[in-house]
Amino acid sequence: MPESVQPVTPVTFPPAFLWGAATSAYQIEGAVREDGRTPSIWDTFSHTPGKTAGGDNGDIAVDHYHRFRDDVALMADLGLNAYRFSISWSRVQPTGRGPAVQRGLDFYRSLVDELLEKGVKPAVTLYHWDLPQELEDAGGWPARDTAYRFAEYAQIVGEALGDRVEQWITLNEPWCSAFLGYGSGVHAPGRTDGAAALRAAHHLNLAHGLGTTALRSVMPARNSVAVSLNSSVVRPLSQDPADLAAARRIDDLANGVFHGPMLHGAYPESLLSATADVTDWSFVQDGDLRTAHQPLDALGINYYTPTLVSAPDRAPQGPRSDGHGASDHSPWPGSEDVAFHQTPGERTEMGWTIDPTGLHELIMRFSREAPGVPLYITENGAAYDDKPDGDGRVHDPERIAYLHSHLSAVRRAITDGADVRGYYLWSLMDNFEWAYGYGKRFGAVYVDYATLARTPKSSAHWYGRAARSGVLPELDTL
Ligand code: FCB
């Protein structure tokens, strides 16, 4: 094991560290037609034949909308002190514009109050991929107006919850929204147009900036505004100059496209030139990059697995996506010839290689690129084919090992000087895993989809012990 992730025992975290779990609205809420909610792009996409495994959709999901009090109690009983969830835009603002629906806001107020009462700190994500369908019909993220609509929505939610929620995240993984939603088409709305994907990326940058400003205009100054990026750890297959160039290309399209505007106020020149055949970037208007480049109070890092690439002539090629689903269309506009490879090593049920060194690397990169900005791991976790045993218990030692090694990598980064303040495990409970439907279980809590009963897996108990003590329990004490 490389030095940077070797666990030092005991692995102890700072006393104020947040031990959380994360979810998102469409993946857990269900109740898609209740209290004025209208369809989002994920309702439409999941109801389109052939788009999700088994035709699964989020109509019921895990019925969190009706069971949130039990779910909050479960978190509190386990010992978690933080919870990251997202707001369903079309529950709050059904047409994506205009006045808010009070019942939608009331649901989130009740959820937040329940969390606060139980001592669990809420972190709100405004956008976790579920654009109101009406806004997609008006052009979606490739249309500039969507960024302004997002700012209006951010202000509505900021006004409603800003007095009681301190931690805010504008967007979750804008890379997936842009490049899987409009490039490879494996995510909603399922378009396959590289130029549209780049336009979408720009309008997401703009939305982040406008949304941050809108939130700050209505919230107490103590609140923190962040964005959650699934920045890739891109590694070249070899030190051959052609492989190094391929890695730089993908790094621009995976990371530079958002780090550039959000953290540095400019797109990398190399990104603009590599995509010149796809688009002339004329949709970038004067002042946009200044708008996107807002000071951040924190940064969210979502990490699962590294990416291994090479020049096209190095066989064999892996799937042409980031692992959220296969497609004949590339999510990498202008770099369709880059070859993707499977990183060697053990894999999770998603086929994603387990490599905690990537998390350490990413944290250290953000520490350099955004010096002085507190960091949170806003997602990290693993899917396994969990099943209850004869006594109804769900034992998931692989997930415990995954969490142990990745939390150890976080601890090592803190020792190396990174300001990491918290960790949100993906996910609190099994849920609708996008194009994979209910077939992939990421939860620390098992959900029986026939009865919707929740059963904490052994990893939930392990993680709860870590949260209560601030020290990772040894693997051999299980
Ligand atoms: C991330 C998503 C999250 C979940 C995990 C496995 O990319 O943000 O909703 O699907 O992957």
Tab-separated table of N, CA and C in Angstrom, residues 152-283:
chain	number	residue	atom	x	y	z
A	152	GLU	N	-32.931	32.392	-9.454
A	152	GLU	CA	-34.217	32.752	-8.836
A	152	GLU	C	-34.635	31.671	-7.831
A	153	TYR	N	-34.468	30.434	-8.259
A	153	TYR	CA	-34.797	29.295	-7.381
A	153	TYR	C	-33.902	29.286	-6.131
A	154	ALA	N	-32.613	29.573	-6.328
A	154	ALA	CA	-31.682	29.616	-5.189
A	154	ALA	C	-32.142	30.665	-4.174
A	155	GLN	N	-32.589	31.782	-4.679
A	155	GLN	CA	-33.027	32.846	-3.770
A	155	GLN	C	-34.266	32.417	-2.973
A	156	ILE	N	-35.196	31.748	-3.657
A	156	ILE	CA	-36.412	31.275	-2.970
A	156	ILE	C	-36.041	30.321	-1.833
A	157	VAL	N	-35.163	29.361	-2.129
A	157	VAL	CA	-34.826	28.368	-1.107
A	157	VAL	C	-33.969	29.023	-0.009
A	158	GLY	N	-33.078	29.923	-0.417
A	158	GLY	CA	-32.251	30.634	0.570
A	158	GLY	C	-33.106	31.430	1.541
A	159	GLU	N	-34.144	32.079	1.019
A	159	GLU	CA	-35.043	32.851	1.883
A	159	GLU	C	-35.798	31.940	2.849
A	160	ALA	N	-36.183	30.770	2.343
A	160	ALA	CA	-37.011	29.869	3.160
A	160	ALA	C	-36.201	29.140	4.237
A	161	LEU	N	-34.957	28.812	3.942
A	161	LEU	CA	-34.201	27.950	4.869
A	161	LEU	C	-32.911	28.579	5.401
A	162	GLY	N	-32.573	29.756	4.888
A	162	GLY	CA	-31.285	30.365	5.244
A	162	GLY	C	-31.147	30.693	6.717
A	163	ASP	N	-32.284	30.816	7.416
A	163	ASP	CA	-32.193	31.124	8.854
A	163	ASP	C	-31.802	29.908	9.670
A	164	ARG	N	-31.942	28.710	9.100
A	164	ARG	CA	-31.669	27.504	9.890
A	164	ARG	C	-30.689	26.512	9.246
A	165	VAL	N	-30.338	26.731	7.992
A	165	VAL	CA	-29.331	25.857	7.363
A	165	VAL	C	-28.083	26.690	7.109
A	166	GLU	N	-26.943	26.249	7.650
A	166	GLU	CA	-25.699	27.008	7.463
A	166	GLU	C	-24.910	26.567	6.245
A	167	GLN	N	-25.045	25.300	5.872
A	167	GLN	CA	-24.188	24.783	4.797
A	167	GLN	C	-24.964	24.596	3.508
A	168	TRP	N	-24.487	25.258	2.473
A	168	TRP	CA	-25.173	25.269	1.178
A	168	TRP	C	-24.243	24.810	0.076
A	169	ILE	N	-24.805	24.059	-0.847
A	169	ILE	CA	-24.065	23.591	-2.022
A	169	ILE	C	-24.922	23.969	-3.227
A	170	THR	N	-24.367	24.703	-4.163
A	170	THR	CA	-25.154	25.130	-5.318
A	170	THR	C	-25.486	23.924	-6.194
A	171	LEU	N	-24.446	23.295	-6.756
A	171	LEU	CA	-24.640	22.218	-7.726
A	171	LEU	C	-23.942	20.953	-7.265
A	172	ASN	N	-24.546	19.821	-7.564
A	172	ASN	CA	-23.858	18.548	-7.384
A	172	ASN	C	-23.302	18.074	-8.726
A	173	GLU	N	-22.005	17.854	-8.780
A	173	GLU	CA	-21.357	17.244	-9.939
A	173	GLU	C	-21.865	17.810	-11.263
A	174	PRO	N	-21.612	19.096	-11.514
A	174	PRO	CA	-22.063	19.660	-12.789
A	174	PRO	C	-21.487	18.909	-13.991
A	175	TRP	N	-20.373	18.221	-13.820
A	175	TRP	CA	-19.816	17.433	-14.929
A	175	TRP	C	-20.847	16.415	-15.431
A	176	CYS	N	-21.479	15.726	-14.489
A	176	CYS	CA	-22.468	14.710	-14.891
A	176	CYS	C	-23.664	15.373	-15.560
A	177	SER	N	-24.135	16.504	-15.000
A	177	SER	CA	-25.287	17.190	-15.613
A	177	SER	C	-24.984	17.517	-17.066
A	178	ALA	N	-23.797	18.056	-17.316
A	178	ALA	CA	-23.464	18.523	-18.667
A	178	ALA	C	-23.103	17.364	-19.592
A	179	PHE	N	-22.149	16.540	-19.168
A	179	PHE	CA	-21.536	15.593	-20.115
A	179	PHE	C	-22.252	14.238	-20.182
A	180	LEU	N	-22.908	13.832	-19.095
A	180	LEU	CA	-23.712	12.605	-19.176
A	180	LEU	C	-25.133	12.923	-19.619
A	181	GLY	N	-25.606	14.135	-19.264
A	181	GLY	CA	-26.963	14.529	-19.634
A	181	GLY	C	-27.084	14.941	-21.092
A	182	TYR	N	-26.048	15.629	-21.613
A	182	TYR	CA	-26.139	16.173	-22.977
A	182	TYR	C	-25.083	15.603	-23.934
A	183	GLY	N	-24.087	14.862	-23.392
A	183	GLY	CA	-23.013	14.329	-24.233
A	183	GLY	C	-23.205	12.842	-24.535
A	184	SER	N	-23.005	11.996	-23.505
A	184	SER	CA	-23.171	10.553	-23.739
A	184	SER	C	-24.643	10.170	-23.665
A	185	GLY	N	-25.437	10.965	-22.986
A	185	GLY	CA	-26.877	10.705	-22.921
A	185	GLY	C	-27.278	9.591	-21.978
A	186	VAL	N	-26.373	9.132	-21.111
A	186	VAL	CA	-26.761	8.060	-20.183
A	186	VAL	C	-27.562	8.597	-19.003
A	187	HIS	N	-27.547	9.915	-18.846
A	187	HIS	CA	-28.374	10.545	-17.815
A	187	HIS	C	-29.389	11.472	-18.470
A	188	ALA	N	-30.419	11.824	-17.692
A	188	ALA	CA	-31.430	12.764	-18.193
A	188	ALA	C	-30.768	14.101	-18.521
A	189	PRO	N	-31.212	14.761	-19.589
A	189	PRO	CA	-32.354	14.432	-20.440
A	189	PRO	C	-32.002	13.475	-21.578
A	190	GLY	N	-30.772	12.956	-21.628
A	190	GLY	CA	-30.446	11.926	-22.614
A	190	GLY	C	-30.103	12.446	-23.991
A	191	ARG	N	-29.640	13.685	-24.056
A	191	ARG	CA	-29.228	14.201	-25.375
A	191	ARG	C	-27.781	13.793	-25.661
A	192	THR	N	-27.424	13.698	-26.939
A	192	THR	CA	-26.076	13.249	-27.324
A	192	THR	C	-25.476	14.235	-28.319
A	193	ASP	N	-25.027	15.365	-27.790
A	193	ASP	CA	-24.541	16.437	-28.635
A	193	ASP	C	-23.404	17.150	-27.885
A	194	GLY	N	-22.172	16.916	-28.346
A	194	GLY	CA	-20.996	17.450	-27.650
A	194	GLY	C	-21.028	18.961	-27.478
A	195	ALA	N	-21.502	19.665	-28.507
A	195	ALA	CA	-21.532	21.132	-28.408
A	195	ALA	C	-22.530	21.560	-27.336
A	196	ALA	N	-23.667	20.865	-27.298
A	196	ALA	CA	-24.679	21.184	-26.266
A	196	ALA	C	-24.118	20.906	-24.878
A	197	ALA	N	-23.297	19.849	-24.760
A	197	ALA	CA	-22.714	19.522	-23.455
A	197	ALA	C	-21.786	20.653	-22.987
A	198	LEU	N	-21.008	21.214	-23.898
A	198	LEU	CA	-20.100	22.305	-23.514
A	198	LEU	C	-20.883	23.580	-23.173
A	199	ARG	N	-21.944	23.828	-23.922
A	199	ARG	CA	-22.814	24.974	-23.579
A	199	ARG	C	-23.412	24.770	-22.191
A	200	ALA	N	-23.875	23.541	-21.955
A	200	ALA	CA	-24.465	23.227	-20.643
A	200	ALA	C	-23.439	23.471	-19.539
A	201	ALA	N	-22.195	23.030	-19.772
A	201	ALA	CA	-21.151	23.210	-18.753
A	201	ALA	C	-20.979	24.700	-18.447
A	202	HIS	N	-20.966	25.505	-19.487
A	202	HIS	CA	-20.787	26.944	-19.256
A	202	HIS	C	-21.957	27.525	-18.463
A	203	HIS	N	-23.169	27.120	-18.807
A	203	HIS	CA	-24.325	27.686	-18.108
A	203	HIS	C	-24.423	27.158	-16.679
A	204	LEU	N	-23.855	25.997	-16.439
A	204	LEU	CA	-23.779	25.513	-15.056
A	204	LEU	C	-22.765	26.347	-14.270
A	205	ASN	N	-21.649	26.700	-14.897
A	205	ASN	CA	-20.687	27.602	-14.237
A	205	ASN	C	-21.357	28.936	-13.894
A	206	LEU	N	-22.098	29.439	-14.873
A	206	LEU	CA	-22.794	30.711	-14.675
A	206	LEU	C	-23.847	30.578	-13.569
A	207	ALA	N	-24.589	29.481	-13.604
A	207	ALA	CA	-25.626	29.242	-12.594
A	207	ALA	C	-25.009	29.178	-11.200
A	208	HIS	N	-23.855	28.534	-11.107
A	208	HIS	CA	-23.186	28.456	-9.805
A	208	HIS	C	-22.870	29.867	-9.284
A	209	GLY	N	-22.329	30.699	-10.163
A	209	GLY	CA	-21.969	32.056	-9.744
A	209	GLY	C	-23.197	32.891	-9.399
A	210	LEU	N	-24.194	32.857	-10.269
A	210	LEU	CA	-25.417	33.634	-10.020
A	210	LEU	C	-26.141	33.110	-8.773
A	211	GLY	N	-26.161	31.806	-8.631
A	211	GLY	CA	-26.834	31.192	-7.483
A	211	GLY	C	-26.140	31.556	-6.174
A	212	THR	N	-24.802	31.563	-6.195
A	212	THR	CA	-24.044	31.918	-4.994
A	212	THR	C	-24.378	33.346	-4.578
A	213	THR	N	-24.397	34.240	-5.543
A	213	THR	CA	-24.702	35.642	-5.243
A	213	THR	C	-26.137	35.779	-4.736
A	214	ALA	N	-27.057	35.043	-5.367
A	214	ALA	CA	-28.466	35.111	-4.946
A	214	ALA	C	-28.618	34.610	-3.511
A	215	LEU	N	-27.958	33.516	-3.189
A	215	LEU	CA	-28.033	32.990	-1.826
A	215	LEU	C	-27.509	34.022	-0.832
A	216	ARG	N	-26.357	34.604	-1.175
A	216	ARG	CA	-25.737	35.549	-0.227
A	216	ARG	C	-26.591	36.805	-0.043
A	217	SER	N	-27.400	37.118	-1.054
A	217	SER	CA	-28.203	38.341	-0.934
A	217	SER	C	-29.358	38.165	0.051
A	218	VAL	N	-29.687	36.918	0.376
A	218	VAL	CA	-30.838	36.721	1.267
A	218	VAL	C	-30.499	35.962	2.556
A	219	MET	N	-29.241	35.523	2.700
A	219	MET	CA	-28.934	34.682	3.856
A	219	MET	C	-28.008	35.402	4.828
A	220	PRO	N	-28.027	34.968	6.102
A	220	PRO	CA	-27.068	35.531	7.051
A	220	PRO	C	-25.638	35.270	6.579
A	221	ALA	N	-24.736	36.221	6.858
A	221	ALA	CA	-23.356	36.125	6.369
A	221	ALA	C	-22.614	34.914	6.939
A	222	ARG	N	-23.074	34.378	8.055
A	222	ARG	CA	-22.364	33.222	8.659
A	222	ARG	C	-22.503	31.957	7.815
A	223	ASN	N	-23.501	31.907	6.953
A	223	ASN	CA	-23.725	30.688	6.161
A	223	ASN	C	-22.599	30.468	5.154
A	224	SER	N	-22.414	29.208	4.820
A	224	SER	CA	-21.310	28.832	3.932
A	224	SER	C	-21.872	28.358	2.584
A	225	VAL	N	-21.309	28.850	1.497
A	225	VAL	CA	-21.747	28.427	0.158
A	225	VAL	C	-20.602	27.683	-0.536
A	226	ALA	N	-20.931	26.514	-1.072
A	226	ALA	CA	-19.930	25.647	-1.708
A	226	ALA	C	-20.504	25.063	-2.992
A	227	VAL	N	-19.687	24.302	-3.691
A	227	VAL	CA	-20.146	23.517	-4.826
A	227	VAL	C	-19.526	22.128	-4.654
A	228	SER	N	-20.230	21.082	-5.095
A	228	SER	CA	-19.668	19.725	-5.004
A	228	SER	C	-19.236	19.268	-6.386
A	229	LEU	N	-17.951	19.047	-6.543
A	229	LEU	CA	-17.405	18.637	-7.841
A	229	LEU	C	-16.941	17.184	-7.772
A	230	ASN	N	-17.210	16.439	-8.854
A	230	ASN	CA	-16.667	15.075	-8.927
A	230	ASN	C	-15.404	15.126	-9.788
A	231	SER	N	-14.477	15.966	-9.366
A	231	SER	CA	-13.247	16.111	-10.147
A	231	SER	C	-12.578	14.756	-10.291
A	232	SER	N	-11.989	14.519	-11.459
A	232	SER	CA	-11.399	13.206	-11.718
A	232	SER	C	-9.921	13.201	-11.374
A	233	VAL	N	-9.502	12.065	-10.879
A	233	VAL	CA	-8.061	11.828	-10.736
A	233	VAL	C	-7.672	11.130	-12.031
A	234	VAL	N	-7.105	11.885	-12.962
A	234	VAL	CA	-6.825	11.333	-14.292
A	234	VAL	C	-5.364	10.896	-14.340
A	235	ARG	N	-5.163	9.625	-14.629
A	235	ARG	CA	-3.787	9.103	-14.667
A	235	ARG	C	-3.454	8.589	-16.060
A	236	PRO	N	-2.231	8.866	-16.530
A	236	PRO	CA	-1.816	8.338	-17.843
A	236	PRO	C	-1.398	6.874	-17.710
A	237	LEU	N	-1.658	6.092	-18.752
A	237	LEU	CA	-1.290	4.671	-18.729
A	237	LEU	C	0.221	4.483	-18.634
A	238	SER	N	0.967	5.420	-19.253
A	238	SER	CA	2.430	5.344	-19.181
A	238	SER	C	2.964	6.770	-19.228
A	239	GLN	N	4.271	6.890	-19.130
A	239	GLN	CA	4.873	8.233	-19.195
A	239	GLN	C	5.168	8.637	-20.641
A	240	ASP	N	4.713	7.838	-21.591
A	240	ASP	CA	4.851	8.180	-23.000
A	240	ASP	C	4.179	9.536	-23.248
A	241	PRO	N	4.834	10.437	-24.001
A	241	PRO	CA	4.243	11.771	-24.214
A	241	PRO	C	2.818	11.729	-24.760
A	242	ALA	N	2.493	10.739	-25.584
A	242	ALA	CA	1.132	10.668	-26.146
A	242	ALA	C	0.116	10.343	-25.044
A	243	ASP	N	0.511	9.496	-24.096
A	243	ASP	CA	-0.395	9.161	-22.992
A	243	ASP	C	-0.525	10.347	-22.034
A	244	LEU	N	0.578	11.037	-21.814
A	244	LEU	CA	0.528	12.223	-20.939
A	244	LEU	C	-0.390	13.288	-21.548
A	245	ALA	N	-0.320	13.421	-22.872
A	245	ALA	CA	-1.173	14.413	-23.549
A	245	ALA	C	-2.647	14.015	-23.428
A	246	ALA	N	-2.921	12.704	-23.558
A	246	ALA	CA	-4.309	12.228	-23.420
A	246	ALA	C	-4.823	12.548	-22.011
A	247	ALA	N	-3.988	12.345	-21.015
A	247	ALA	CA	-4.396	12.606	-19.624
A	247	ALA	C	-4.663	14.097	-19.417
A	248	ARG	N	-3.828	14.935	-20.025
A	248	ARG	CA	-4.055	16.389	-19.883
A	248	ARG	C	-5.371	16.804	-20.533
A	249	ARG	N	-5.681	16.218	-21.689
A	249	ARG	CA	-6.936	16.510	-22.391
A	249	ARG	C	-8.137	16.192	-21.505
A	250	ILE	N	-8.104	14.979	-20.959
A	250	ILE	CA	-9.250	14.561	-20.138
A	250	ILE	C	-9.290	15.375	-18.850
A	251	ASP	N	-8.138	15.724	-18.328
A	251	ASP	CA	-8.118	16.571	-17.122
A	251	ASP	C	-8.799	17.914	-17.410
A	252	ASP	N	-8.572	18.476	-18.567
A	252	ASP	CA	-9.235	19.741	-18.930
A	252	ASP	C	-10.752	19.569	-19.008
A	253	LEU	N	-11.176	18.473	-19.652
A	253	LEU	CA	-12.617	18.263	-19.867
A	253	LEU	C	-13.339	17.796	-18.603
A	254	ALA	N	-12.589	17.168	-17.710
A	254	ALA	CA	-13.215	16.688	-16.472
A	254	ALA	C	-13.132	17.751	-15.378
A	255	ASN	N	-12.000	18.429	-15.307
A	255	ASN	CA	-11.718	19.313	-14.175
A	255	ASN	C	-11.601	20.780	-14.573
A	256	GLY	N	-10.726	21.061	-15.554
A	256	GLY	CA	-10.477	22.450	-15.938
A	256	GLY	C	-11.750	23.184	-16.334
A	257	VAL	N	-12.680	22.464	-16.933
A	257	VAL	CA	-13.913	23.086	-17.413
A	257	VAL	C	-14.728	23.694	-16.261
A	258	PHE	N	-14.555	23.176	-15.053
A	258	PHE	CA	-15.228	23.782	-13.878
A	258	PHE	C	-14.240	24.488	-12.945
A	259	HIS	N	-13.089	23.869	-12.680
A	259	HIS	CA	-12.114	24.538	-11.794
A	259	HIS	C	-11.720	25.884	-12.403
A	260	GLY	N	-11.580	25.901	-13.737
A	260	GLY	CA	-11.133	27.124	-14.417
A	260	GLY	C	-12.030	28.307	-14.031
A	261	PRO	N	-13.284	28.306	-14.492
A	261	PRO	CA	-14.170	29.425	-14.155
A	261	PRO	C	-14.416	29.591	-12.651
A	262	MET	N	-14.726	28.504	-11.961
A	262	MET	CA	-15.148	28.646	-10.554
A	262	MET	C	-14.005	29.029	-9.623
A	263	LEU	N	-12.817	28.499	-9.877
A	263	LEU	CA	-11.712	28.748	-8.940
A	263	LEU	C	-10.720	29.781	-9.449
A	264	HIS	N	-10.630	29.944	-10.779
A	264	HIS	CA	-9.582	30.830	-11.310
A	264	HIS	C	-10.108	31.916	-12.238
A	265	GLY	N	-11.379	31.881	-12.580
A	265	GLY	CA	-11.967	32.935	-13.412
A	265	GLY	C	-11.655	32.847	-14.899
A	266	ALA	N	-11.247	31.676	-15.397
A	266	ALA	CA	-10.971	31.543	-16.845
A	266	ALA	C	-11.008	30.063	-17.243
A	267	TYR	N	-11.406	29.813	-18.501
A	267	TYR	CA	-11.269	28.451	-19.027
A	267	TYR	C	-9.818	28.229	-19.416
A	268	PRO	N	-9.288	27.012	-19.215
A	268	PRO	CA	-7.917	26.751	-19.662
A	268	PRO	C	-7.830	26.927	-21.189
A	269	GLU	N	-6.793	27.599	-21.647
A	269	GLU	CA	-6.573	27.785	-23.095
A	269	GLU	C	-6.564	26.438	-23.809
A	270	SER	N	-5.941	25.443	-23.165
A	270	SER	CA	-5.818	24.127	-23.797
A	270	SER	C	-7.190	23.479	-23.993
A	271	LEU	N	-8.153	23.777	-23.120
A	271	LEU	CA	-9.509	23.244	-23.281
A	271	LEU	C	-10.174	23.906	-24.487
A	272	LEU	N	-10.021	25.221	-24.585
A	272	LEU	CA	-10.657	25.944	-25.686
A	272	LEU	C	-10.108	25.460	-27.029
A	273	SER	N	-8.794	25.252	-27.090
A	273	SER	CA	-8.242	24.846	-28.383
A	273	SER	C	-8.580	23.389	-28.695
A	274	ALA	N	-8.605	22.524	-27.688
A	274	ALA	CA	-8.900	21.102	-27.964
A	274	ALA	C	-10.347	20.897	-28.409
A	275	THR	N	-11.235	21.838	-28.080
A	275	THR	CA	-12.645	21.669	-28.429
A	275	THR	C	-13.075	22.625	-29.547
A	276	ALA	N	-12.104	23.268	-30.187
A	276	ALA	CA	-12.420	24.290	-31.199
A	276	ALA	C	-13.240	23.724	-32.362
A	277	ASP	N	-13.061	22.438	-32.660
A	277	ASP	CA	-13.846	21.851	-33.748
A	277	ASP	C	-15.294	21.578	-33.331
A	278	VAL	N	-15.528	21.544	-32.043
A	278	VAL	CA	-16.862	21.217	-31.538
A	278	VAL	C	-17.690	22.481	-31.368
A	279	THR	N	-17.054	23.532	-30.845
A	279	THR	CA	-17.768	24.785	-30.600
A	279	THR	C	-16.780	25.950	-30.628
A	280	ASP	N	-17.298	27.132	-30.935
A	280	ASP	CA	-16.422	28.316	-30.891
A	280	ASP	C	-16.546	29.052	-29.552
A	281	TRP	N	-17.288	28.531	-28.630
A	281	TRP	CA	-17.458	29.083	-27.284
A	281	TRP	C	-18.061	30.497	-27.308
A	282	SER	N	-18.770	30.834	-28.402
A	282	SER	CA	-19.312	32.195	-28.495
A	282	SER	C	-20.456	32.429	-27.503
A	283	PHE	N	-20.893	31.362	-26.833
A	283	PHE	CA	-21.932	31.524	-25.800
A	283	PHE	C	-21.359	32.108	-24.501
